[in-house]
C-alpha cells in the first residue's frame, strides 16, 4: 500500500468554515475563572503561565478551561485544513502542531479509544492521539475517563493524524510513523493512522519497518468489515510484503554477520586466528555446533 494511494483532501468532508490565525494569548479571564470555581491561587498560576496546556494542568483541568483549550485547538485545526486543501503542507503542519500544543496532555495510557467522531486532514471521520502523561498510572486506573477527557483524546488523535498526513505529502516517512504512532496511543483502532503508518513503513523499507507494516495491515483486516473496498488492496499489500520482509531480513542479517566477523577478526588476529577458523553447523535440534578448523 503506497502513499500514492492515500485519498486526497475532499471539500465535501472538510466543509467547515475556515478560520483566521489566532494569537497566542490565553482566552480565559479572571471572571471566567471565578465562575468556573478556580481559587485565587490557582488563577494566579493560570495567569502567569503562557502555555494553555500548563494552565489547564495548574487549574486542575477545570471544564471551562479545558473547553477553551479545545476551542482554540479546533480553530487551529480548521486553519490547518484550509492550508491542506490549498496544498500548503508546511503551513498546515504548523497549524496542526500549534493546535496540538493547545490541548491538555494525556494523563496516562488509556484502555480503549474513544469513539470516532472528528475529521482529519484528508477527510476521514475518525478519532483519538498524543501528548505526554502527567498523572500517575494508578490514579488514571481508578476511574474511567470523563466525556471531556475523551473529547480531548479525540482532538489529540485527529491532530496527530493530520500531522502525519502533512508529513506524507512532504515525503518524511519517519515523521509520519512517529505522528501516527502518537495517534494510535489514544485510539489503537484509528483506521487512517494505521493506513498512513503502514504505507510509510513500507517506504522506509527496512526489516523492522516492513514487519511493522505487516502488523498494521493485519490489524486493519481485523477492524474493517469484510465488505470494505479497502480490504482487497490491503490483502494485496500483505501478499507483496511477505517476500520483501524475507529479503530485508536476509540482507540485514548478512550485514550484521559481516560486521561481527570484522570485529571478531580484529580480535582473533592478535592470536593468529580468524573467524574462518570457526564453523557453525546445524546440530539437528534447532541449534548449531561450533567446530574449530585450522
PDB file of N, CA and C in Angstrom, residues 277-283 287-293:
ATOM      1  N   UNK A 277      38.331 -19.795  11.137  1.00  0.00           N
ATOM      2  CA  UNK A 277      38.744 -20.981  11.883  1.00  0.00           C
ATOM      3  C   UNK A 277      37.588 -21.606  12.665  1.00  0.00           C
ATOM      4  N   UNK A 278      36.447 -20.957  12.627  1.00  0.00           N
ATOM      5  CA  UNK A 278      35.291 -21.467  13.368  1.00  0.00           C
ATOM      6  C   UNK A 278      34.125 -21.701  12.408  1.00  0.00           C
ATOM      7  N   UNK A 279      33.583 -22.892  12.453  1.00  0.00           N
ATOM      8  CA  UNK A 279      32.451 -23.234  11.590  1.00  0.00           C
ATOM      9  C   UNK A 279      31.239 -23.577  12.458  1.00  0.00           C
ATOM     10  N   UNK A 280      30.093 -23.077  12.028  1.00  0.00           N
ATOM     11  CA  UNK A 280      28.844 -23.386  12.727  1.00  0.00           C
ATOM     12  C   UNK A 280      28.016 -24.313  11.848  1.00  0.00           C
ATOM     13  N   UNK A 281      27.678 -25.483  12.389  1.00  0.00           N
ATOM     14  CA  UNK A 281      26.903 -26.454  11.622  1.00  0.00           C
ATOM     15  C   UNK A 281      25.647 -26.816  12.406  1.00  0.00           C
ATOM     16  N   UNK A 282      24.524 -27.056  11.714  1.00  0.00           N
ATOM     17  CA  UNK A 282      23.286 -27.431  12.410  1.00  0.00           C
ATOM     18  C   UNK A 282      23.483 -28.702  13.219  1.00  0.00           C
ATOM     19  N   UNK A 283      22.936 -28.725  14.430  1.00  0.00           N
ATOM     20  CA  UNK A 283      23.078 -29.909  15.285  1.00  0.00           C
ATOM     21  C   UNK A 283      21.868 -30.830  15.218  1.00  0.00           C
ATOM     22  N   UNK A 287      19.541 -26.009  16.777  1.00  0.00           N
ATOM     23  CA  UNK A 287      20.656 -25.147  17.148  1.00  0.00           C
ATOM     24  C   UNK A 287      21.863 -25.413  16.272  1.00  0.00           C
ATOM     25  N   UNK A 288      23.002 -24.905  16.715  1.00  0.00           N
ATOM     26  CA  UNK A 288      24.236 -25.050  15.949  1.00  0.00           C
ATOM     27  C   UNK A 288      25.363 -25.521  16.858  1.00  0.00           C
ATOM     28  N   UNK A 289      26.297 -26.261  16.236  1.00  0.00           N
ATOM     29  CA  UNK A 289      27.519 -26.662  16.923  1.00  0.00           C
ATOM     30  C   UNK A 289      28.684 -25.919  16.292  1.00  0.00           C
ATOM     31  N   UNK A 290      29.659 -25.551  17.108  1.00  0.00           N
ATOM     32  CA  UNK A 290      30.808 -24.818  16.596  1.00  0.00           C
ATOM     33  C   UNK A 290      32.010 -25.745  16.521  1.00  0.00           C
ATOM     34  N   UNK A 291      32.639 -25.787  15.365  1.00  0.00           N
ATOM     35  CA  UNK A 291      33.834 -26.594  15.154  1.00  0.00           C
ATOM     36  C   UNK A 291      35.017 -25.687  14.865  1.00  0.00           C
ATOM     37  N   UNK A 292      36.159 -26.048  15.426  1.00  0.00           N
ATOM     38  CA  UNK A 292      37.383 -25.291  15.164  1.00  0.00           C
ATOM     39  C   UNK A 292      38.130 -25.957  14.018  1.00  0.00           C
ATOM     40  N   UNK A 293      38.504 -25.185  13.022  1.00  0.00           N
ATOM     41  CA  UNK A 293      39.196 -25.706  11.842  1.00  0.00           C
ATOM     42  C   UNK A 293      40.482 -24.923  11.641  1.00  0.00           C
TER      43      UNK A 293
END
